[in-house]
Amino acid sequence: MARTIGLRPAAAHASAPGSGRSVTSIAAVPDPSHSVDQHRMLRALVDELARCGLREACTSPGSRNTPIVLSLVREPRVRCFSHIDERCAGFFAIGAARAAGRPVAVTCTSGTAAAELMPAVVEAHWGRVPLIVLTADRPAELRDVGAGQAIDQLKLYGDHAKWFCELELPPVLDVAAMRWIRQLACRAYWTALHGRPGPVHLNVPLREPLVLGAPLTPEEPELAGRPDGGPWVRYLAPAEDAPPTATSPLPPRTVLMAGRTEDDARVASEIAAFAERLGVPVLADPQTSARQGATAIATYDLLLREPALAAPLAPDHVIRIGDLPTSKPLRAWLAALGPDVAQTLVDPFAGWQDPAGAVDGIFPAQPGRLLRTLDGSPDPAWLAAWRDADERATAALAATLDTQAGLSEPLVARRLGEWLGPEVTLFVASSMPIRDVELYLPARAPLPRVLSNRGANGIDGTISAAFGAAAARPGQPVVLLIGDVALLHDLGGLLAARRLGLELTIVALNNDGGGIFHFLPVSGEGAPFEEHVATPHGISLDRVAALFDLGHANPGAEPELHAALDAATGSGAVTLIEVRTDRRENLALHRRLADAGLAAVAAGR
Ligand SMILES: Cc1ncc(C[n+]2csc(CCOP(=O)(O)OP(=O)(O)O)c2C)c(N)n1
């Protein structure tokens, strides 16, 4: 006989037709206390983040994160930027945090939405960008039981998050509970910002109803924050570290290599003072303004390519400050210097940026602490050799570029460095743009401020990050230099142009695919290379501009590019300046430029 398992007659259900609350009855029914309390909890959280210094937040749509979104939007100290795609929201937050140098919050709903923030969290981890990620989640009773949009969000980002916390609503929002929330907000903010900056993840389970029928009443004084308006927990920066015990006196052939640091203005001026005082060549990548000092060497990427030409420039000591520059020749040169050459890494957070294992000393303190104490008798002839080589290479590169008809990728990088002033932020995409900027950006003031997502070297999210930089510095122009593949990868980022009212000038180098891959051995693989590695698409960017209502220019020569840039910066609008190039010609030009530069250096020997 067939058995009936668990079949019962349908019971009258609370949500049967007719029993649901009508729109007009919502306000009449008192809000459940848990619902009010989760809004109060989030209001306290956001209030405390704002007290710490939060000024920007990115939202993305959904139902479960409604209480978080509303709490952020209702906080007058925080500007909220709405994004449709969480990936764009995450990278926008990265750009804003990079430009502002302080944490930016980003929120999303539960499920795959939270997973969409993974690339930005990864970049923020490796790029040391302070982010506060607020993911909404289903409460415990709706996890792993087939409820919609519920995935396992606990520690979703793994070790990429500097700190994870499940922000469960306390049973009673009494004084102790409110203290916990306020303390937790401060902890999130300070953890993201201090020490080695990075992303923190707060996962917030929220129960329905998610929206209140009546506005929240002001908090009782004993449950509110500090009466002076300050954060619940202040972060007291540690006193300057104890005086260093540096190698003294400085070896006569000391070279200083500088990359991005958190505190660039201060570090760059300390480097400049040190380098000038002791006549030390400075190999500074474009992301630090140390590149503008009197002894800055712009063309290290070229000078170190040929071991024979690099030999007279060999140091007996290397001081390394900040991120490792992108340049492959520089990395290879550092790796090959040998154990007799001391390499000192100065890093307040002991970042271990040393893929070759060549560093023999880590100095875990602010660079100025070390540089101020160093003294010695440098070798002036050796510094002169560096400068002579740099001047020759720079002149040869410029002369070769000047003989080219039309616009090329290195020429655009060079001219942006010459034309854009220090008030401009130049956001540079990964792939060839950052490499061309590294070699062709001049090493003299005034230069634009250069930002780039080099934490994980992804081409993703670049447009969004540039918009974020524009949001963080209102009134100051941002120019994005980007390849076509990176642009198409973050096409959704262009939605910000229509939705956020920000100004951005995008200079897109359209070579119909990934030009960088032509520099690699894989380029010899014929049709599979073209289809699967170079990935041409045949898209003319005027159609992209039309889709998003962007201004579009297609300059073919320098004066037109200059005019397009002038018209775009300060216009208040988003402009797409498309520079058409050819991948094969680009490779050939890079080779000609390198040959000319190296020949000029050789002629001086
Ligand atoms: C998210 C991500 N996917 C893939 C890559 C691998 N990658 C590096 S460069 C590149 C092509 C970039 O092409 P484009 O932006 O047009 O710049 P170009 O190489 O022409 O300078 C790709 C796909 C990456 N770095 N990041």
CSV table of C-alpha atoms in Angstrom, one decimal, residues 108-482:
chain,number,residue,atom,x,y,z
A,108,CYS,CA,26.0,45.1,-1.2
A,109,THR,CA,23.2,42.6,-0.8
A,110,SER,CA,23.6,38.9,0.0
A,111,GLY,CA,24.5,36.0,-2.3
A,112,THR,CA,26.6,36.4,-5.4
A,113,ALA,CA,26.5,40.1,-5.0
A,114,ALA,CA,29.0,39.7,-2.1
A,115,ALA,CA,31.1,37.5,-4.3
A,116,GLU,CA,31.3,40.2,-6.9
A,117,LEU,CA,33.3,42.3,-4.5
A,118,MET,CA,36.1,39.7,-4.4
A,119,PRO,CA,38.3,41.3,-7.1
A,120,ALA,CA,38.2,44.6,-5.4
A,121,VAL,CA,38.9,43.1,-2.0
A,122,VAL,CA,41.9,41.2,-3.5
A,123,GLU,CA,43.3,44.4,-5.1
A,124,ALA,CA,42.7,46.3,-1.8
A,125,HIS,CA,44.6,43.6,0.1
A,126,TRP,CA,47.6,43.5,-2.2
A,127,GLY,CA,47.5,47.2,-3.0
A,128,ARG,CA,47.2,48.3,0.7
A,129,VAL,CA,43.9,50.2,0.2
A,130,PRO,CA,41.7,50.8,3.2
A,131,LEU,CA,38.1,49.5,2.5
A,132,ILE,CA,35.2,48.8,4.7
A,133,VAL,CA,33.1,46.1,3.1
A,134,LEU,CA,29.5,45.8,4.5
A,135,THR,CA,27.8,42.7,3.1
A,136,ALA,CA,24.2,42.1,4.0
A,137,ASP,CA,23.4,38.4,4.8
A,138,ARG,CA,20.5,36.2,5.6
A,139,PRO,CA,20.1,35.5,9.3
A,140,ALA,CA,21.2,32.1,10.7
A,141,GLU,CA,17.8,30.4,10.2
A,142,LEU,CA,17.8,31.2,6.5
A,143,ARG,CA,21.3,29.8,5.7
A,144,ASP,CA,21.7,26.6,3.9
A,145,VAL,CA,18.0,25.7,3.9
A,146,GLY,CA,17.1,26.7,0.3
A,147,ALA,CA,16.3,30.3,1.1
A,148,GLY,CA,16.9,32.6,-1.9
A,149,GLN,CA,20.2,34.5,-2.4
A,150,ALA,CA,21.9,32.8,0.5
A,151,ILE,CA,25.5,31.6,0.2
A,152,ASP,CA,28.2,31.1,2.8
A,153,GLN,CA,29.4,34.6,3.4
A,154,LEU,CA,31.4,33.9,6.6
A,155,LYS,CA,35.0,34.9,5.9
A,156,LEU,CA,34.1,35.0,2.2
A,157,TYR,CA,37.2,36.9,1.3
A,158,GLY,CA,39.5,34.6,3.3
A,159,ASP,CA,42.9,36.1,4.2
A,160,HIS,CA,42.4,39.0,1.8
A,161,ALA,CA,40.3,40.7,4.4
A,162,LYS,CA,42.4,42.2,7.2
A,163,TRP,CA,39.6,41.6,9.7
A,164,PHE,CA,36.3,39.8,9.5
A,165,CYS,CA,33.4,40.3,11.9
A,166,GLU,CA,29.9,39.0,11.9
A,167,LEU,CA,27.7,41.9,13.0
A,168,GLU,CA,24.9,40.0,14.7
A,169,LEU,CA,22.1,42.1,16.2
A,170,PRO,CA,22.5,41.9,20.0
A,171,PRO,CA,19.4,40.6,21.9
A,172,VAL,CA,18.9,44.0,23.6
A,173,LEU,CA,20.4,47.3,22.5
A,174,ASP,CA,21.4,48.4,25.9
A,175,VAL,CA,24.4,50.5,26.9
A,176,ALA,CA,26.8,47.5,26.7
A,177,ALA,CA,25.5,46.5,23.3
A,178,MET,CA,25.8,50.0,21.9
A,179,ARG,CA,29.3,50.3,23.2
A,180,TRP,CA,30.2,47.1,21.4
A,181,ILE,CA,28.8,48.4,18.1
A,182,ARG,CA,30.6,51.8,18.4
A,183,GLN,CA,33.8,50.1,19.4
A,184,LEU,CA,33.5,47.7,16.5
A,185,ALA,CA,32.9,50.5,14.0
A,186,CYS,CA,36.1,52.2,15.3
A,187,ARG,CA,38.0,49.0,15.1
A,188,ALA,CA,36.9,48.5,11.5
A,189,TYR,CA,37.9,52.0,10.5
A,190,TRP,CA,41.3,52.0,12.2
A,191,THR,CA,42.1,48.5,11.2
A,192,ALA,CA,41.5,49.3,7.6
A,193,LEU,CA,43.6,52.4,7.8
A,194,HIS,CA,46.5,51.8,10.1
A,195,GLY,CA,49.4,49.4,10.1
A,196,ARG,CA,49.4,47.8,6.7
A,197,PRO,CA,46.2,49.3,5.2
A,198,GLY,CA,43.7,46.9,3.7
A,199,PRO,CA,40.0,45.8,3.5
A,200,VAL,CA,37.9,44.8,6.5
A,201,HIS,CA,34.7,42.8,6.1
A,202,LEU,CA,31.6,43.2,8.3
A,203,ASN,CA,28.9,40.7,7.4
A,204,VAL,CA,25.5,41.8,8.7
A,205,PRO,CA,22.7,39.3,9.0
A,206,LEU,CA,19.4,41.2,8.7
A,207,ARG,CA,15.8,40.0,9.4
A,208,GLU,CA,12.6,41.1,7.7
A,209,PRO,CA,11.0,43.6,7.8
A,210,LEU,CA,13.9,45.5,6.4
A,211,VAL,CA,12.2,48.9,6.1
A,212,LEU,CA,10.6,50.8,8.9
A,213,GLY,CA,7.1,52.3,8.8
A,214,ALA,CA,8.1,55.2,11.0
A,215,PRO,CA,11.3,57.1,11.3
A,216,LEU,CA,13.8,56.3,14.0
A,217,THR,CA,13.6,58.5,17.1
A,218,PRO,CA,16.8,60.1,18.3
A,219,GLU,CA,19.0,57.9,20.5
A,220,GLU,CA,18.9,58.2,24.2
A,221,PRO,CA,21.9,60.2,25.4
A,222,GLU,CA,23.4,57.2,27.3
A,223,LEU,CA,23.2,55.1,24.1
A,224,ALA,CA,24.7,57.8,21.8
A,225,GLY,CA,28.3,58.4,20.9
A,226,ARG,CA,30.8,60.6,22.7
A,227,PRO,CA,29.3,64.0,23.5
A,228,ASP,CA,32.3,65.8,21.9
A,229,GLY,CA,31.4,64.3,18.5
A,230,GLY,CA,34.7,62.3,18.4
A,231,PRO,CA,34.9,58.6,17.8
A,232,TRP,CA,34.3,56.1,20.6
A,233,VAL,CA,37.8,54.9,20.3
A,234,ARG,CA,40.5,57.3,19.1
A,235,TYR,CA,43.5,56.0,17.3
A,236,LEU,CA,46.6,57.3,19.0
A,237,ALA,CA,49.4,57.1,16.5
A,238,PRO,CA,52.5,55.5,18.0
A,239,ALA,CA,55.4,57.9,18.8
A,240,GLU,CA,58.2,57.9,16.3
A,241,ASP,CA,60.2,54.7,16.6
A,242,ALA,CA,63.5,54.5,18.4
A,243,PRO,CA,66.5,55.9,16.6
A,244,PRO,CA,67.7,53.4,14.0
A,245,THR,CA,71.0,51.6,13.9
A,246,ALA,CA,71.7,52.1,10.2
A,247,THR,CA,74.8,51.0,8.2
A,248,SER,CA,77.0,54.0,8.7
A,249,PRO,CA,78.8,55.6,6.9
A,250,LEU,CA,76.8,55.1,3.7
A,251,PRO,CA,78.7,53.1,1.0
A,252,PRO,CA,79.8,55.6,-1.7
A,253,ARG,CA,77.7,54.0,-4.5
A,254,THR,CA,74.3,53.9,-2.9
A,255,VAL,CA,71.2,54.0,-5.1
A,256,LEU,CA,67.7,54.6,-3.8
A,257,MET,CA,64.7,52.9,-5.4
A,258,ALA,CA,61.3,54.3,-4.6
A,259,GLY,CA,57.7,53.1,-5.2
A,260,ARG,CA,54.3,54.0,-3.9
A,261,THR,CA,54.0,54.5,-0.1
A,262,GLU,CA,50.9,55.5,2.0
A,263,ASP,CA,52.5,58.8,3.0
A,264,ASP,CA,53.8,59.8,-0.4
A,265,ALA,CA,54.2,63.6,0.1
A,266,ARG,CA,56.2,63.2,3.3
A,267,VAL,CA,58.3,60.3,2.1
A,268,ALA,CA,59.1,61.9,-1.3
A,269,SER,CA,60.3,65.1,0.4
A,270,GLU,CA,62.5,63.0,2.8
A,271,ILE,CA,63.9,61.1,-0.2
A,272,ALA,CA,64.6,64.3,-2.1
A,273,ALA,CA,66.4,65.9,0.9
A,274,PHE,CA,68.5,62.8,1.4
A,275,ALA,CA,69.3,62.3,-2.2
A,276,GLU,CA,70.3,65.9,-2.7
A,277,ARG,CA,72.4,66.0,0.5
A,278,LEU,CA,74.4,62.9,-0.4
A,279,GLY,CA,74.2,62.8,-4.2
A,280,VAL,CA,72.3,59.5,-4.4
A,281,PRO,CA,70.6,58.5,-7.7
A,282,VAL,CA,66.9,57.9,-7.2
A,283,LEU,CA,65.0,55.3,-9.3
A,284,ALA,CA,61.5,56.3,-8.6
A,285,ASP,CA,58.4,54.8,-10.3
A,286,PRO,CA,55.7,57.2,-11.4
A,287,GLN,CA,53.5,56.5,-8.4
A,288,THR,CA,55.7,58.5,-6.1
A,289,SER,CA,56.6,62.1,-6.4
A,290,ALA,CA,60.1,61.2,-5.4
A,291,ARG,CA,60.5,60.9,-9.2
A,292,GLN,CA,60.8,64.7,-9.4
A,293,GLY,CA,63.9,65.1,-7.3
A,294,ALA,CA,67.2,66.6,-8.5
A,295,THR,CA,68.9,63.2,-8.8
A,296,ALA,CA,65.8,61.3,-10.1
A,297,ILE,CA,66.6,58.9,-13.0
A,298,ALA,CA,63.6,58.7,-15.4
A,299,THR,CA,64.9,56.0,-17.8
A,300,TYR,CA,66.1,53.2,-15.4
A,301,ASP,CA,63.8,50.8,-17.2
A,302,LEU,CA,65.9,51.3,-20.3
A,303,LEU,CA,69.3,51.8,-18.8
A,304,LEU,CA,69.3,48.5,-16.9
A,305,ARG,CA,68.3,46.4,-19.9
A,306,GLU,CA,71.8,45.7,-21.2
A,307,PRO,CA,74.2,44.3,-18.6
A,308,ALA,CA,77.2,45.8,-20.4
A,309,LEU,CA,75.7,49.3,-20.4
A,310,ALA,CA,74.4,48.8,-16.8
A,311,ALA,CA,77.8,47.7,-15.5
A,312,PRO,CA,79.3,51.1,-14.8
A,313,LEU,CA,76.1,52.0,-12.9
A,314,ALA,CA,76.5,49.1,-10.5
A,315,PRO,CA,75.9,50.1,-6.8
A,316,ASP,CA,77.4,48.8,-3.6
A,317,HIS,CA,74.3,49.4,-1.6
A,318,VAL,CA,70.5,49.7,-2.5
A,319,ILE,CA,67.9,51.3,-0.3
A,320,ARG,CA,64.4,50.2,-1.3
A,321,ILE,CA,61.4,52.3,-0.2
A,322,GLY,CA,57.8,51.5,-1.0
A,323,ASP,CA,56.3,49.2,-3.6
A,324,LEU,CA,58.5,47.5,-6.1
A,325,PRO,CA,58.3,49.3,-9.4
A,326,THR,CA,56.7,47.5,-12.4
A,327,SER,CA,59.9,47.6,-14.5
A,328,LYS,CA,61.1,44.0,-15.3
A,329,PRO,CA,64.7,45.2,-16.1
A,330,LEU,CA,64.9,46.9,-12.7
A,331,ARG,CA,63.6,43.8,-11.0
A,332,ALA,CA,66.1,41.6,-12.9
A,333,TRP,CA,68.9,44.0,-12.1
A,334,LEU,CA,68.2,44.0,-8.4
A,335,ALA,CA,68.0,40.2,-8.4
A,336,ALA,CA,71.4,39.8,-10.2
A,337,LEU,CA,73.3,42.3,-8.0
A,338,GLY,CA,74.9,39.5,-5.9
A,339,PRO,CA,75.4,39.1,-2.2
A,340,ASP,CA,78.1,41.7,-1.9
A,341,VAL,CA,75.6,44.5,-2.6
A,342,ALA,CA,73.7,45.3,0.5
A,343,GLN,CA,70.0,45.8,-0.1
A,344,THR,CA,68.0,47.4,2.6
A,345,LEU,CA,64.2,47.4,2.5
A,346,VAL,CA,62.7,50.3,4.4
A,347,ASP,CA,59.1,49.5,5.1
A,348,PRO,CA,57.1,50.5,8.2
A,349,PHE,CA,54.9,47.4,7.8
A,350,ALA,CA,57.6,45.0,6.7
A,351,GLY,CA,55.9,44.3,3.4
A,352,TRP,CA,58.5,41.8,2.1
A,353,GLN,CA,58.4,43.1,-1.4
A,354,ASP,CA,61.3,41.1,-2.7
A,355,PRO,CA,60.4,38.3,-5.1
A,356,ALA,CA,64.1,37.6,-5.8
A,357,GLY,CA,65.0,37.1,-2.2
A,358,ALA,CA,67.8,39.7,-2.6
A,359,VAL,CA,67.1,41.9,0.4
A,360,ASP,CA,69.5,41.4,3.3
A,361,GLY,CA,68.0,43.9,5.8
A,362,ILE,CA,64.5,45.1,6.6
A,363,PHE,CA,64.2,48.4,8.4
A,364,PRO,CA,60.6,48.4,9.7
A,365,ALA,CA,60.2,52.1,10.3
A,366,GLN,CA,59.2,55.4,8.5
A,367,PRO,CA,61.8,56.0,5.8
A,368,GLY,CA,62.7,59.5,7.1
A,369,ARG,CA,63.9,57.9,10.4
A,370,LEU,CA,66.6,56.1,8.5
A,371,LEU,CA,67.4,58.6,5.8
A,372,ARG,CA,67.9,61.5,8.2
A,373,THR,CA,70.6,59.6,10.1
A,374,LEU,CA,72.6,58.4,7.1
A,375,ASP,CA,75.9,60.1,6.1
A,376,GLY,CA,78.8,59.3,3.9
A,377,SER,CA,81.0,60.4,1.1
A,378,PRO,CA,79.3,59.5,-2.2
A,379,ASP,CA,81.2,58.8,-5.4
A,380,PRO,CA,80.4,61.9,-7.6
A,381,ALA,CA,81.8,60.3,-10.8
A,382,TRP,CA,79.4,57.4,-10.3
A,383,LEU,CA,76.4,59.7,-9.9
A,384,ALA,CA,77.5,61.6,-13.0
A,385,ALA,CA,77.5,58.4,-14.9
A,386,TRP,CA,73.9,57.7,-14.0
A,387,ARG,CA,72.9,61.3,-14.9
A,388,ASP,CA,74.8,61.3,-18.1
A,389,ALA,CA,73.2,57.9,-19.2
A,390,ASP,CA,69.7,59.2,-18.2
A,391,GLU,CA,70.1,62.4,-20.1
A,392,ARG,CA,71.4,60.7,-23.2
A,393,ALA,CA,68.6,58.1,-23.1
A,394,THR,CA,65.9,60.7,-22.4
A,395,ALA,CA,67.1,62.9,-25.3
A,396,ALA,CA,67.3,59.9,-27.7
A,397,LEU,CA,63.8,58.7,-26.8
A,398,ALA,CA,62.4,62.2,-27.2
A,399,ALA,CA,64.2,62.7,-30.6
A,400,THR,CA,62.9,59.3,-31.8
A,401,LEU,CA,59.3,60.1,-30.7
A,402,ASP,CA,59.5,63.5,-32.3
A,403,THR,CA,60.2,62.0,-35.7
A,404,GLN,CA,57.1,59.9,-35.6
A,405,ALA,CA,54.1,61.0,-37.6
A,406,GLY,CA,50.8,60.9,-35.7
A,407,LEU,CA,50.1,59.6,-32.2
A,408,SER,CA,51.7,56.5,-30.7
A,409,GLU,CA,51.3,54.9,-27.3
A,410,PRO,CA,54.6,56.0,-25.8
A,411,LEU,CA,54.1,59.5,-27.2
A,412,VAL,CA,50.8,59.8,-25.5
A,413,ALA,CA,52.3,58.6,-22.2
A,414,ARG,CA,55.1,61.2,-22.6
A,415,ARG,CA,52.9,64.1,-23.5
A,416,LEU,CA,50.4,63.4,-20.6
A,417,GLY,CA,53.4,63.7,-18.3
A,418,GLU,CA,54.4,67.0,-19.9
A,419,TRP,CA,51.0,68.6,-20.3
A,420,LEU,CA,49.2,67.6,-17.1
A,421,GLY,CA,49.9,69.7,-14.0
A,422,PRO,CA,50.2,68.6,-10.4
A,423,GLU,CA,46.5,69.4,-9.8
A,424,VAL,CA,45.6,66.5,-12.2
A,425,THR,CA,45.4,62.9,-11.1
A,426,LEU,CA,46.6,60.5,-13.9
A,427,PHE,CA,45.0,57.1,-13.3
A,428,VAL,CA,46.9,54.6,-15.3
A,429,ALA,CA,45.7,51.1,-16.3
A,430,SER,CA,47.7,47.9,-16.1
A,431,SER,CA,49.2,46.5,-19.2
A,432,MET,CA,51.2,48.8,-21.5
A,433,PRO,CA,49.9,52.1,-20.2
A,434,ILE,CA,51.6,51.7,-16.8
A,435,ARG,CA,54.8,50.5,-18.5
A,436,ASP,CA,54.9,53.3,-20.9
A,437,VAL,CA,54.3,55.8,-18.2
A,438,GLU,CA,57.1,54.3,-16.1
A,439,LEU,CA,59.6,54.9,-18.9
A,440,TYR,CA,58.2,58.0,-20.7
A,441,LEU,CA,56.9,60.1,-17.8
A,442,PRO,CA,59.5,62.8,-17.3
A,443,ALA,CA,61.4,63.0,-13.9
A,444,ARG,CA,61.0,66.6,-13.3
A,445,ALA,CA,58.3,68.8,-11.7
A,446,PRO,CA,55.6,69.6,-12.2
A,447,LEU,CA,54.1,66.2,-12.8
A,448,PRO,CA,50.6,64.9,-12.4
A,449,ARG,CA,49.8,62.7,-9.4
A,450,VAL,CA,49.9,59.1,-10.7
A,451,LEU,CA,47.6,56.4,-9.3
A,452,SER,CA,47.3,52.8,-10.5
A,453,ASN,CA,45.8,49.5,-9.3
A,454,ARG,CA,49.1,47.6,-9.0
A,455,GLY,CA,48.2,45.6,-5.9
A,456,ALA,CA,47.3,42.6,-8.0
A,457,ASN,CA,48.0,44.1,-11.5
A,458,GLY,CA,44.5,43.3,-12.7
A,459,ILE,CA,43.0,45.1,-15.7
A,460,ASP,CA,39.6,44.9,-14.1
A,461,GLY,CA,37.7,47.7,-12.5
A,462,THR,CA,40.0,50.4,-13.9
A,463,ILE,CA,37.2,52.8,-15.1
A,464,SER,CA,35.4,52.4,-11.8
A,465,ALA,CA,38.5,53.1,-9.9
A,466,ALA,CA,39.2,56.3,-11.9
A,467,PHE,CA,35.7,57.5,-11.2
A,468,GLY,CA,36.3,56.8,-7.6
A,469,ALA,CA,39.4,59.0,-7.7
A,470,ALA,CA,37.4,61.7,-9.3
A,471,ALA,CA,34.8,61.5,-6.6
A,472,ALA,CA,37.3,61.7,-3.8
A,473,ARG,CA,38.9,64.9,-5.1
A,474,PRO,CA,36.0,67.1,-6.4
A,475,GLY,CA,37.1,69.9,-8.6
A,476,GLN,CA,40.4,68.3,-9.4
A,477,PRO,CA,40.6,66.7,-12.9
A,478,VAL,CA,41.3,63.0,-13.3
A,479,VAL,CA,42.6,61.7,-16.6
A,480,LEU,CA,42.5,57.9,-17.1
A,481,LEU,CA,45.0,56.3,-19.5
A,482,ILE,CA,43.7,52.9,-20.5
